[in-house]
Amino acid sequence: MSGKFETFIAGMTTLLEPKPNEADLLPVCGALLEQLVAVDDWLPDSHAVSNPETYCQYLLYRDPEARFSVVSFVWGVGQESPIHDHRVWGAIGMLRGAETGTVYSRDDNTGKLIEGDSVTLEPGMVDFVSPRLGDIHRVRNADDKQASISIHVYGADIGAVERRVYDPETGEPSPFVSGYTLPPQ
Ligand code: FE
């Protein structure tokens, strides 16, 4: 992959070496990611392909010790994620198009979801998720004419993490493991 991406991976690896806590590492991760998505000229076409059936999540890099992973999310026109959580820290950098993320919290008594703020990311912008900051959200393509692509970094091998999706009406959680989308040959 490109020198730009290798520089990002080297930066993340150096950052995580001394096992920093989340509050210390996230701003640095965000700055590295901001550099990575500043210019849209490095993502391989194989990891930018949209699927009319569903959004795609292509693995770009998995740290050998699974301390972090990097994924390209490709949202086709009209596509959105279920309401889901992550269980680890994550950073989202917008590369192409635009996406809107809506955060949710859960009512302590009823377990029902309470809709919070929506933020639309434009290319070059970075946002964060984590159990500490607010971990439940839904993401959708905010561009109604073309696929949108964001680069996600997580504090684990995210495709293998057992997470939860939430019923939008009842807030009922169900376990899910996302896996990764195989890039076209
Ligand atoms: Fe997410």
PDB file of N, CA and C in Angstrom, residues 46-51 54-60 70-75 79 158-159 177-185:
ATOM      1  N   SER A  46      -9.648  -1.582  -4.923  1.00  0.00           N
ATOM      2  CA  SER A  46     -10.243  -2.837  -4.441  1.00  0.00           C
ATOM      3  C   SER A  46     -10.947  -2.648  -3.100  1.00  0.00           C
ATOM      4  N   HIS A  47     -10.516  -1.646  -2.329  1.00  0.00           N
ATOM      5  CA  HIS A  47     -11.079  -1.402  -0.998  1.00  0.00           C
ATOM      6  C   HIS A  47     -12.009  -0.185  -0.990  1.00  0.00           C
ATOM      7  N   ALA A  48     -12.460   0.187  -2.204  1.00  0.00           N
ATOM      8  CA  ALA A  48     -13.349   1.347  -2.359  1.00  0.00           C
ATOM      9  C   ALA A  48     -14.603   0.970  -3.146  1.00  0.00           C
ATOM     10  N   VAL A  49     -14.802  -0.334  -3.353  1.00  0.00           N
ATOM     11  CA  VAL A  49     -15.911  -0.803  -4.182  1.00  0.00           C
ATOM     12  C   VAL A  49     -17.188  -0.878  -3.348  1.00  0.00           C
ATOM     13  N   SER A  50     -18.267  -0.290  -3.868  1.00  0.00           N
ATOM     14  CA  SER A  50     -19.539  -0.397  -3.147  1.00  0.00           C
ATOM     15  C   SER A  50     -20.333  -1.582  -3.657  1.00  0.00           C
ATOM     16  N   ASN A  51     -21.251  -2.058  -2.818  1.00  0.00           N
ATOM     17  CA  ASN A  51     -22.106  -3.189  -3.145  1.00  0.00           C
ATOM     18  C   ASN A  51     -23.539  -2.693  -3.032  1.00  0.00           C
ATOM     19  N   THR A  54     -25.452  -3.985   0.256  1.00  0.00           N
ATOM     20  CA  THR A  54     -25.124  -3.642   1.641  1.00  0.00           C
ATOM     21  C   THR A  54     -23.851  -2.806   1.707  1.00  0.00           C
ATOM     22  N   TYR A  55     -23.672  -2.089   2.780  1.00  0.00           N
ATOM     23  CA  TYR A  55     -22.413  -1.363   2.965  1.00  0.00           C
ATOM     24  C   TYR A  55     -21.265  -2.352   3.157  1.00  0.00           C
ATOM     25  N   CYS A  56     -20.056  -1.923   2.841  1.00  0.00           N
ATOM     26  CA  CYS A  56     -18.895  -2.809   2.882  1.00  0.00           C
ATOM     27  C   CYS A  56     -17.908  -2.331   3.933  1.00  0.00           C
ATOM     28  N   GLN A  57     -17.192  -3.277   4.544  1.00  0.00           N
ATOM     29  CA  GLN A  57     -16.153  -2.956   5.522  1.00  0.00           C
ATOM     30  C   GLN A  57     -14.914  -3.788   5.200  1.00  0.00           C
ATOM     31  N   TYR A  58     -13.978  -3.149   4.517  1.00  0.00           N
ATOM     32  CA  TYR A  58     -12.773  -3.846   4.058  1.00  0.00           C
ATOM     33  C   TYR A  58     -11.640  -3.642   5.059  1.00  0.00           C
ATOM     34  N   LEU A  59     -11.030  -4.739   5.453  1.00  0.00           N
ATOM     35  CA  LEU A  59      -9.883  -4.654   6.361  1.00  0.00           C
ATOM     36  C   LEU A  59      -8.667  -4.121   5.604  1.00  0.00           C
ATOM     37  N   LEU A  60      -8.110  -3.021   6.071  1.00  0.00           N
ATOM     38  CA  LEU A  60      -6.889  -2.459   5.473  1.00  0.00           C
ATOM     39  C   LEU A  60      -5.660  -2.903   6.238  1.00  0.00           C
ATOM     40  N   VAL A  70      -7.618  -1.263  11.038  1.00  0.00           N
ATOM     41  CA  VAL A  70      -8.012  -0.138  10.179  1.00  0.00           C
ATOM     42  C   VAL A  70      -8.903  -0.689   9.068  1.00  0.00           C
ATOM     43  N   VAL A  71     -10.030  -0.032   8.852  1.00  0.00           N
ATOM     44  CA  VAL A  71     -11.070  -0.540   7.950  1.00  0.00           C
ATOM     45  C   VAL A  71     -11.545   0.604   7.048  1.00  0.00           C
ATOM     46  N   SER A  72     -11.780   0.295   5.751  1.00  0.00           N
ATOM     47  CA  SER A  72     -12.470   1.282   4.904  1.00  0.00           C
ATOM     48  C   SER A  72     -13.947   0.901   4.838  1.00  0.00           C
ATOM     49  N   PHE A  73     -14.806   1.835   5.207  1.00  0.00           N
ATOM     50  CA  PHE A  73     -16.253   1.640   5.127  1.00  0.00           C
ATOM     51  C   PHE A  73     -16.747   2.302   3.857  1.00  0.00           C
ATOM     52  N   VAL A  74     -17.452   1.545   3.035  1.00  0.00           N
ATOM     53  CA  VAL A  74     -17.985   2.080   1.776  1.00  0.00           C
ATOM     54  C   VAL A  74     -19.510   2.018   1.839  1.00  0.00           C
ATOM     55  N   TRP A  75     -20.110   3.199   1.815  1.00  0.00           N
ATOM     56  CA  TRP A  75     -21.571   3.331   1.919  1.00  0.00           C
ATOM     57  C   TRP A  75     -22.125   3.650   0.537  1.00  0.00           C
ATOM     58  N   GLN A  79     -27.548   3.743   1.833  1.00  0.00           N
ATOM     59  CA  GLN A  79     -27.204   2.692   2.796  1.00  0.00           C
ATOM     60  C   GLN A  79     -26.906   3.264   4.180  1.00  0.00           C
ATOM     61  N   ILE A 158     -11.471  -5.355  15.110  1.00  0.00           N
ATOM     62  CA  ILE A 158     -12.894  -5.043  15.301  1.00  0.00           C
ATOM     63  C   ILE A 158     -13.812  -6.074  14.651  1.00  0.00           C
ATOM     64  N   GLY A 159     -13.358  -6.687  13.551  1.00  0.00           N
ATOM     65  CA  GLY A 159     -14.205  -7.673  12.870  1.00  0.00           C
ATOM     66  C   GLY A 159     -14.465  -8.914  13.705  1.00  0.00           C
ATOM     67  N   VAL A 177     -21.116 -10.126  15.411  1.00  0.00           N
ATOM     68  CA  VAL A 177     -19.690 -10.041  15.095  1.00  0.00           C
ATOM     69  C   VAL A 177     -19.637  -9.633  13.630  1.00  0.00           C
ATOM     70  N   SER A 178     -19.015  -8.485  13.337  1.00  0.00           N
ATOM     71  CA  SER A 178     -19.179  -7.916  11.989  1.00  0.00           C
ATOM     72  C   SER A 178     -18.397  -8.655  10.921  1.00  0.00           C
ATOM     73  N   GLY A 179     -17.239  -9.223  11.289  1.00  0.00           N
ATOM     74  CA  GLY A 179     -16.343  -9.752  10.255  1.00  0.00           C
ATOM     75  C   GLY A 179     -15.888  -8.638   9.339  1.00  0.00           C
ATOM     76  N   TYR A 180     -15.351  -9.025   8.156  1.00  0.00           N
ATOM     77  CA  TYR A 180     -14.897  -8.052   7.153  1.00  0.00           C
ATOM     78  C   TYR A 180     -15.440  -8.457   5.791  1.00  0.00           C
ATOM     79  N   THR A 181     -15.541  -7.472   4.886  1.00  0.00           N
ATOM     80  CA  THR A 181     -15.955  -7.746   3.510  1.00  0.00           C
ATOM     81  C   THR A 181     -14.716  -8.176   2.722  1.00  0.00           C
ATOM     82  N   LEU A 182     -14.829  -9.256   1.967  1.00  0.00           N
ATOM     83  CA  LEU A 182     -13.699  -9.667   1.119  1.00  0.00           C
ATOM     84  C   LEU A 182     -13.621  -8.733  -0.077  1.00  0.00           C
ATOM     85  N   PRO A 183     -12.457  -8.116  -0.332  1.00  0.00           N
ATOM     86  CA  PRO A 183     -12.361  -7.264  -1.518  1.00  0.00           C
ATOM     87  C   PRO A 183     -12.492  -8.080  -2.793  1.00  0.00           C
ATOM     88  N   PRO A 184     -13.061  -7.488  -3.859  1.00  0.00           N
ATOM     89  CA  PRO A 184     -13.184  -8.240  -5.118  1.00  0.00           C
ATOM     90  C   PRO A 184     -11.818  -8.611  -5.651  1.00  0.00           C
ATOM     91  N   GLN A 185     -11.737  -9.762  -6.284  1.00  0.00           N
ATOM     92  CA  GLN A 185     -10.447 -10.249  -6.820  1.00  0.00           C
ATOM     93  C   GLN A 185     -10.042  -9.442  -8.034  1.00  0.00           C
TER      94      GLN A 185
END
